[in-house]
């Protein structure tokens, strides 16, 4: 058989490089097979060669199917059968050898002794999240001042998130906090303040505690807004607690976080669960209070706070005639941004360990 009689159906174009007037079709097919197989370097590539030649529509398979037996003499038929079987056997055995070879070289076992001096592959440990680092620091500072650290639920009842902190359903303050509602009518807490009443009910007065945790708001995300962020609520209730106690605790906290004395100022601020309510600003740590692009006028708004509203004490079962207290809502995410100089809040939730690893030098 010669090239001119290669049946078209077996893909003449496939092996046109081998078309020769002097070589038989089987020889050219065999040569093409050998070339393809020696180019295969992985088990997958060897498998592709097998399919190409011995698969259901493979070149060798089709070669037999398309042979024109009608035009062959009995002698030619017999020879064709012998040649074809040899070709198939050759292809099958070569494929098996090739599989063994590529498997061995891909596992690296071929002719290799175990080399105990090769360094092992180390496992990567991950890193604490920068907000976790700040949270741990805050927890230990407050523990040093006699505060208990309490865990609390992220899904709250409507009463817990709003009413218990003096925000009834018709109160305009509800609009300050856009909320994710769950199907069971709970809310993803918009702040950690709901723990004030929970803690007073459970532990009574006097009480000192902080409640760090994740909060959620329906926010459009940009470099300074996130829908998922961390706060740390703090509450101290005792006899004769005043604004002086609040300022003292806040100054201690800030000087420990920033490792120096920090000047603070209080401005009036409205929050339904404190009376009076304040915005506590710190003297800008970037410019020292002169004014810069980050602070504007030399002050940075950092901790909303105030004296616990008598209604909240009552909700918690504590007598406001006997006890008073202060509360604050520290933005842990915001503090982490300032502490580590992170300019875009979105880094915190991106899940990329390469970002988080950079902060572990601070531990
Ligand atoms: N819960 C408030 C918020 O997320 C923050 C806050 C303000 C907490 C004043 C307080 C406080 O304890 O006294 O916006």
Coordinates of C-alpha atoms and ligand atoms in Angstrom, one line a residue:
X1 CA 0.0 0.0 0.0
X2 CA 1.2 3.5 -0.8
X3 CA 0.5 7.0 0.2
X4 CA -1.8 7.6 -2.8
X5 CA -4.2 5.0 -1.4
X6 CA -4.4 6.2 2.2
X7 CA -8.1 6.4 2.8
X8 CA -9.2 10.0 3.4
X9 CA -11.3 9.1 6.5
X10 CA -8.3 8.2 8.6
X11 CA -7.1 11.8 8.4
X12 CA -4.7 12.0 5.6
X13 CA -3.8 15.5 6.8
X14 CA -2.8 14.2 10.2
X15 CA 0.3 12.6 8.8
X16 CA 1.0 14.4 5.7
X17 CA 4.6 14.9 6.9
X18 CA 5.2 11.3 6.5
X19 CA 3.6 10.9 3.1
X20 CA 6.1 9.2 1.0
X21 CA 5.9 7.4 -2.3
X22 CA 8.4 4.8 -1.0
X23 CA 7.1 4.0 2.5
X24 CA 4.0 2.0 3.3
X25 CA 1.1 3.7 5.1
X26 CA 1.7 1.5 8.1
X27 CA 5.3 2.5 8.3
X28 CA 4.4 6.2 8.1
X29 CA 1.7 5.7 10.8
X30 CA 4.2 3.9 13.0
X31 CA 6.8 6.6 12.6
X32 CA 4.3 9.4 13.4
X33 CA 3.2 7.4 16.5
X34 CA 6.8 7.1 17.6
X35 CA 7.4 10.8 17.2
X36 CA 4.3 11.7 19.1
X37 CA 5.0 9.3 21.9
X38 CA 8.6 10.5 22.4
X39 CA 7.3 14.1 22.7
X40 CA 4.9 13.1 25.5
X41 CA 6.4 14.0 28.9
X42 CA 3.5 13.5 31.4
X43 CA 1.0 10.7 32.0
X44 CA -1.7 13.0 30.5
X45 CA 0.2 13.6 27.4
X46 CA 0.9 9.8 27.0
X47 CA -2.9 9.3 27.4
X48 CA -3.6 11.8 24.7
X49 CA -1.3 9.8 22.3
X50 CA -3.1 6.6 23.2
X51 CA -6.5 8.2 22.4
X52 CA -5.1 9.7 19.2
X53 CA -3.9 6.3 17.9
X54 CA -5.8 3.5 19.8
X55 CA -8.9 5.3 20.9
X56 CA -12.3 4.5 19.4
X57 CA -11.7 6.9 16.6
X58 CA -7.9 6.7 16.8
X59 CA -5.7 6.7 13.7
X60 CA -4.7 3.0 14.0
X61 CA -8.2 1.9 14.9
X62 CA -9.7 3.7 11.9
X63 CA -6.9 2.6 9.7
X64 CA -8.2 -1.0 10.1
X65 CA -11.9 0.0 9.9
X66 CA -11.4 1.9 6.7
X67 CA -9.4 -0.6 4.8
X68 CA -11.0 -1.6 1.5
X69 CA -11.1 -5.4 2.0
X70 CA -13.3 -5.8 -1.0
X71 CA -10.4 -4.9 -3.3
X72 CA -7.8 -7.1 -1.5
X73 CA -6.8 -10.6 -2.5
X74 CA -7.0 -13.2 0.3
X75 CA -3.2 -13.0 0.5
X76 CA -3.3 -9.2 0.9
X77 CA -6.0 -9.5 3.5
X78 CA -3.9 -11.9 5.5
X79 CA -0.8 -9.7 5.3
X80 CA -2.8 -6.6 6.2
X81 CA -4.1 -8.4 9.3
X82 CA -0.6 -9.4 10.4
X83 CA 0.9 -5.9 9.8
X84 CA -2.0 -4.3 11.6
X85 CA -1.7 -6.6 14.6
X86 CA 2.0 -5.9 14.8
X87 CA 1.3 -2.2 14.7
X88 CA -1.3 -2.4 17.4
X89 CA 0.8 -4.5 19.7
X90 CA 3.8 -2.2 19.1
X91 CA 1.7 0.8 19.9
X92 CA 0.1 -0.7 23.1
X93 CA 3.5 -2.0 24.4
X94 CA 5.2 1.4 23.7
X95 CA 2.4 3.2 25.5
X96 CA 2.7 1.0 28.5
X97 CA 6.5 1.6 28.7
X98 CA 6.1 5.3 28.2
X99 CA 3.5 5.4 31.1
X100 CA 6.0 3.7 33.4
X101 CA 8.8 6.0 32.4
X102 CA 6.9 9.3 32.8
X103 CA 5.4 8.2 36.1
X104 CA 8.8 7.3 37.5
X105 CA 10.4 10.5 36.4
X106 CA 7.5 12.6 37.7
X107 CA 7.7 11.0 41.2
X108 CA 11.5 11.3 41.0
X109 CA 12.1 7.7 42.1
X110 CA 14.0 6.6 39.0
X111 CA 17.5 5.5 40.0
X112 CA 17.5 7.8 43.0
X113 CA 18.6 6.9 46.5
X114 CA 16.9 8.5 49.4
X115 CA 18.8 11.7 50.2
X116 CA 18.4 12.6 53.8
X117 CA 20.5 15.8 53.5
X118 CA 17.9 17.5 51.3
X119 CA 16.1 20.3 53.3
X120 CA 12.5 19.4 54.1
X121 CA 9.6 21.5 52.9
X122 CA 8.4 23.7 55.6
X123 CA 4.7 24.2 56.3
X124 CA 3.4 27.7 56.3
X125 CA 1.7 28.9 59.5
X126 CA -0.4 31.8 58.4
X127 CA -0.7 34.9 60.6
X128 CA -2.8 36.6 63.2
X129 CA -5.1 39.2 61.6
X130 CA -4.1 42.8 62.3
X131 CA -7.4 43.4 64.0
X132 CA -6.9 40.4 66.2
X133 CA -3.5 41.8 67.2
X134 CA -5.1 45.1 68.2
X135 CA -7.9 43.3 70.0
X136 CA -5.5 41.1 72.0
X137 CA -3.6 44.2 73.0
X138 CA -6.8 46.1 74.0
X139 CA -8.0 43.1 76.0
X140 CA -4.8 42.9 78.0
X141 CA -4.8 46.6 78.7
X142 CA -8.4 46.4 80.0
X143 CA -7.7 43.3 82.0
X144 CA -4.9 45.3 83.7
X145 CA -7.6 47.7 84.8
X146 CA -9.8 45.0 86.2
X147 CA -12.2 44.7 83.3
X148 CA -13.6 41.3 82.2
X149 CA -13.5 40.3 78.5
X150 CA -16.8 38.9 77.3
X151 CA -17.8 37.2 74.1
X152 CA -21.3 37.9 72.7
X153 CA -23.6 36.8 69.9
X154 CA -23.4 38.4 66.4
X155 CA -27.1 37.9 65.7
X156 CA -29.3 39.9 68.0
X157 CA -33.0 40.3 68.6
X158 CA -34.4 43.7 67.5
X159 CA -34.9 44.4 71.2
X160 CA -31.3 43.7 72.0
X161 CA -29.8 45.7 69.2
X162 CA -32.1 48.7 69.4
X163 CA -34.7 48.9 72.2
X164 CA -32.4 47.8 75.0
X165 CA -30.1 50.7 74.2
X166 CA -33.0 53.2 74.1
X167 CA -33.6 53.2 70.4
X168 CA -37.3 52.5 70.0
X169 CA -38.7 51.6 66.5
X170 CA -39.9 55.1 65.7
X171 CA -36.6 56.7 66.9
X172 CA -34.7 58.6 64.1
X173 CA -31.4 57.1 65.5
X174 CA -32.4 53.8 63.7
X175 CA -31.6 55.5 60.5
X176 CA -28.0 56.0 61.6
X177 CA -27.4 52.3 61.3
X178 CA -28.5 50.4 58.2
X179 CA -29.2 46.9 59.2
X180 CA -29.0 43.4 57.8
X181 CA -32.2 41.5 58.9
X182 CA -32.2 37.8 59.0
X183 CA -35.2 35.6 57.9
X184 CA -36.0 34.7 61.5
X185 CA -36.4 38.5 62.3
X186 CA -33.1 38.7 64.2
X187 CA -30.5 41.3 63.0
X188 CA -26.8 41.1 62.5
X189 CA -25.8 43.4 65.2
X190 CA -24.9 46.9 64.1
X191 CA -22.9 47.6 67.2
X192 CA -21.7 45.9 70.3
X193 CA -23.6 48.3 72.6
X194 CA -26.4 45.7 73.0
X195 CA -24.2 43.9 75.5
X196 CA -24.6 46.7 78.1
X197 CA -28.0 45.5 79.1
X198 CA -27.1 41.8 78.6
X199 CA -24.2 42.1 81.0
X200 CA -26.0 44.1 83.6
X201 CA -28.9 41.6 83.6
X202 CA -26.5 38.7 84.0
X203 CA -23.9 40.1 86.4
X204 CA -25.6 43.2 88.0
X205 CA -23.7 46.1 89.4
X206 CA -20.9 46.9 90.1
X207 CA -19.6 45.8 86.7
X208 CA -16.5 46.4 84.5
X209 CA -16.3 44.7 81.1
X210 CA -15.4 44.9 77.5
X211 CA -17.1 43.2 74.6
X212 CA -15.0 43.0 71.5
X213 CA -16.7 41.6 68.3
X214 CA -17.7 41.8 64.7
X215 CA -20.5 44.1 63.7
X216 CA -22.4 44.5 60.4
X217 CA -24.0 47.4 58.6
X218 CA -25.5 47.7 55.2
X219 CA -22.9 50.1 53.8
X220 CA -21.5 50.9 50.4
X221 CA -17.9 49.7 50.6
X222 CA -15.1 52.2 49.9
X223 CA -11.6 52.8 51.4
X224 CA -13.1 53.9 54.7
X225 CA -16.4 52.0 54.9
X226 CA -17.0 48.3 55.3
X227 CA -20.1 46.2 55.9
X228 CA -18.3 44.0 58.3
X229 CA -16.1 45.6 61.0
X230 CA -15.0 45.2 64.6
X231 CA -15.9 47.2 67.6
X232 CA -15.0 46.9 71.3
X233 CA -17.8 48.1 73.6
X234 CA -16.8 48.9 77.2
X235 CA -18.9 49.4 80.2
X236 CA -18.2 50.4 83.8
X237 CA -21.0 50.7 86.3
X238 CA -20.3 51.5 90.0
X239 CA -21.2 54.0 92.6
X240 CA -20.2 57.6 91.8
X241 CA -18.9 57.0 88.3
X242 CA -18.4 60.3 86.5
X243 CA -16.9 61.7 83.3
X244 CA -13.6 62.0 85.2
X245 CA -13.4 58.2 85.4
X246 CA -14.3 57.9 81.7
X247 CA -11.4 60.2 80.7
X248 CA -9.0 58.5 83.1
X249 CA -9.7 55.1 81.6
X250 CA -9.6 56.4 78.0
X251 CA -6.3 58.2 78.5
X252 CA -4.7 55.1 80.1
X253 CA -5.9 53.0 77.1
X254 CA -4.6 55.4 74.5
X255 CA -1.2 56.0 76.0
X256 CA -0.7 52.2 76.2
X257 CA -1.8 51.6 72.6
X258 CA 0.3 54.4 71.2
X259 CA 3.1 54.1 73.7
X260 CA 3.0 57.8 74.7
X261 CA 0.9 60.3 76.4
X262 CA -2.0 61.2 74.2
X263 CA -4.0 64.5 74.5
X264 CA -7.7 64.0 74.2
X265 CA -10.7 66.3 74.0
X266 CA -14.4 65.7 74.4
X267 CA -17.1 67.1 72.2
X268 CA -20.8 66.7 72.7
X269 CA -22.2 63.7 70.7
X270 CA -25.6 62.2 70.5
X271 CA -26.2 58.5 71.2
X272 CA -29.5 57.5 72.7
X273 CA -28.0 55.2 75.3
X274 CA -25.7 57.7 77.0
X275 CA -26.4 61.0 78.6
X276 CA -24.3 63.1 78.3
X277 CA -22.8 61.6 75.1
X278 CA -19.4 62.6 73.7
X279 CA -17.1 62.2 70.8
X280 CA -13.6 61.6 72.2
X281 CA -11.0 63.0 69.8
X282 CA -7.3 62.4 70.1
X283 CA -4.5 64.8 69.2
X284 CA -3.4 63.7 65.7
X285 CA -0.7 61.1 66.1
X286 CA 0.6 61.8 62.5
X287 CA 1.2 65.5 62.7
X288 CA 1.2 66.1 66.5
X289 CA -1.8 68.3 66.3
X290 CA -0.6 70.9 63.8
X291 CA -3.1 69.8 61.1
X292 CA -2.5 67.4 58.2
X293 CA -4.4 65.7 55.4
X294 CA -5.4 62.8 57.7
X295 CA -6.8 64.9 60.6
X296 CA -7.5 68.2 59.0
X297 CA -7.6 70.4 62.1
X298 CA -5.2 68.4 64.3
X299 CA -7.8 66.2 66.0
X300 CA -8.9 62.7 65.1
X301 CA -12.4 61.4 66.1
X302 CA -11.8 58.1 67.8
X303 CA -14.0 56.9 70.6
X304 CA -17.7 57.7 71.0
X305 CA -18.7 57.5 74.6
X306 CA -20.7 58.9 77.5
X307 CA -22.4 58.2 80.8
X308 CA -24.8 55.4 80.7
X309 CA -28.4 56.6 80.2
X310 CA -30.6 55.9 83.3
X311 CA -33.1 54.0 81.1
X312 CA -30.4 51.6 80.0
X313 CA -29.4 51.0 83.6
X314 CA -33.0 50.3 84.4
X315 CA -33.4 47.9 81.4
X316 CA -30.4 46.1 83.0
X317 CA -32.1 45.9 86.3
X318 CA -29.8 48.4 88.0
X319 CA -31.0 51.3 90.1
X320 CA -29.9 54.6 88.5
X321 CA -30.3 56.4 91.9
X322 CA -27.7 54.1 93.3
X323 CA -25.4 53.5 90.4
X324 CA -23.9 55.4 87.5
X325 CA -21.6 54.3 84.7
X326 CA -19.8 55.1 81.5
X327 CA -19.8 53.3 78.2
X328 CA -17.7 53.6 75.1
X329 CA -17.7 52.1 71.6
X330 CA -14.1 51.8 70.4
X331 CA -13.8 51.1 66.6
X332 CA -11.2 48.2 66.6
X333 CA -11.0 48.3 62.8
X334 CA -10.4 52.0 62.8
X335 CA -7.9 51.7 65.5
X336 CA -6.0 48.9 63.6
X337 CA -5.9 51.2 60.6
X338 CA -4.3 54.0 62.6
X339 CA -2.0 51.7 64.6
X340 CA -0.6 50.1 61.4
X341 CA -1.0 52.9 59.0
X342 CA -3.5 51.0 56.7
X343 CA -5.1 53.4 54.4
X344 CA -7.8 51.2 52.9
X345 CA -10.2 49.3 55.1
X346 CA -10.9 46.8 52.4
X347 CA -7.6 45.1 53.0
X348 CA -8.8 43.7 56.3
X349 CA -11.5 41.4 54.8
X350 CA -9.7 40.5 51.6
X351 CA -8.4 37.1 53.0
X352 CA -4.9 37.4 51.5
X353 CA -2.5 36.0 54.0
X354 CA 0.4 37.9 52.4
X355 CA -1.2 41.1 53.7
X356 CA -1.8 39.8 57.2
X357 CA 1.7 38.4 57.6
X358 CA 3.3 41.8 57.4
X359 CA 1.8 42.8 60.7
X360 CA 3.1 39.9 62.8
X361 CA 6.3 41.7 63.5
X362 CA 4.3 43.7 66.0
X363 CA 3.6 40.7 68.3
Ligands
LIG1 N1 -22.8 52.0 69.4 C1 -22.3 53.2 68.8 C2 -22.1 53.0 67.3 O1 -21.8 51.9 66.9 C3 -21.0 53.6 69.4 C4 -21.1 54.1 70.9 C5 -21.3 55.4 71.1 C6 -21.0 53.2 71.9 C7 -21.4 55.9 72.4 C8 -21.0 53.7 73.2 C9 -21.3 55.0 73.4 O2 -20.9 52.9 74.3 O3 -21.3 55.5 74.7 O4 -22.2 53.9 66.6

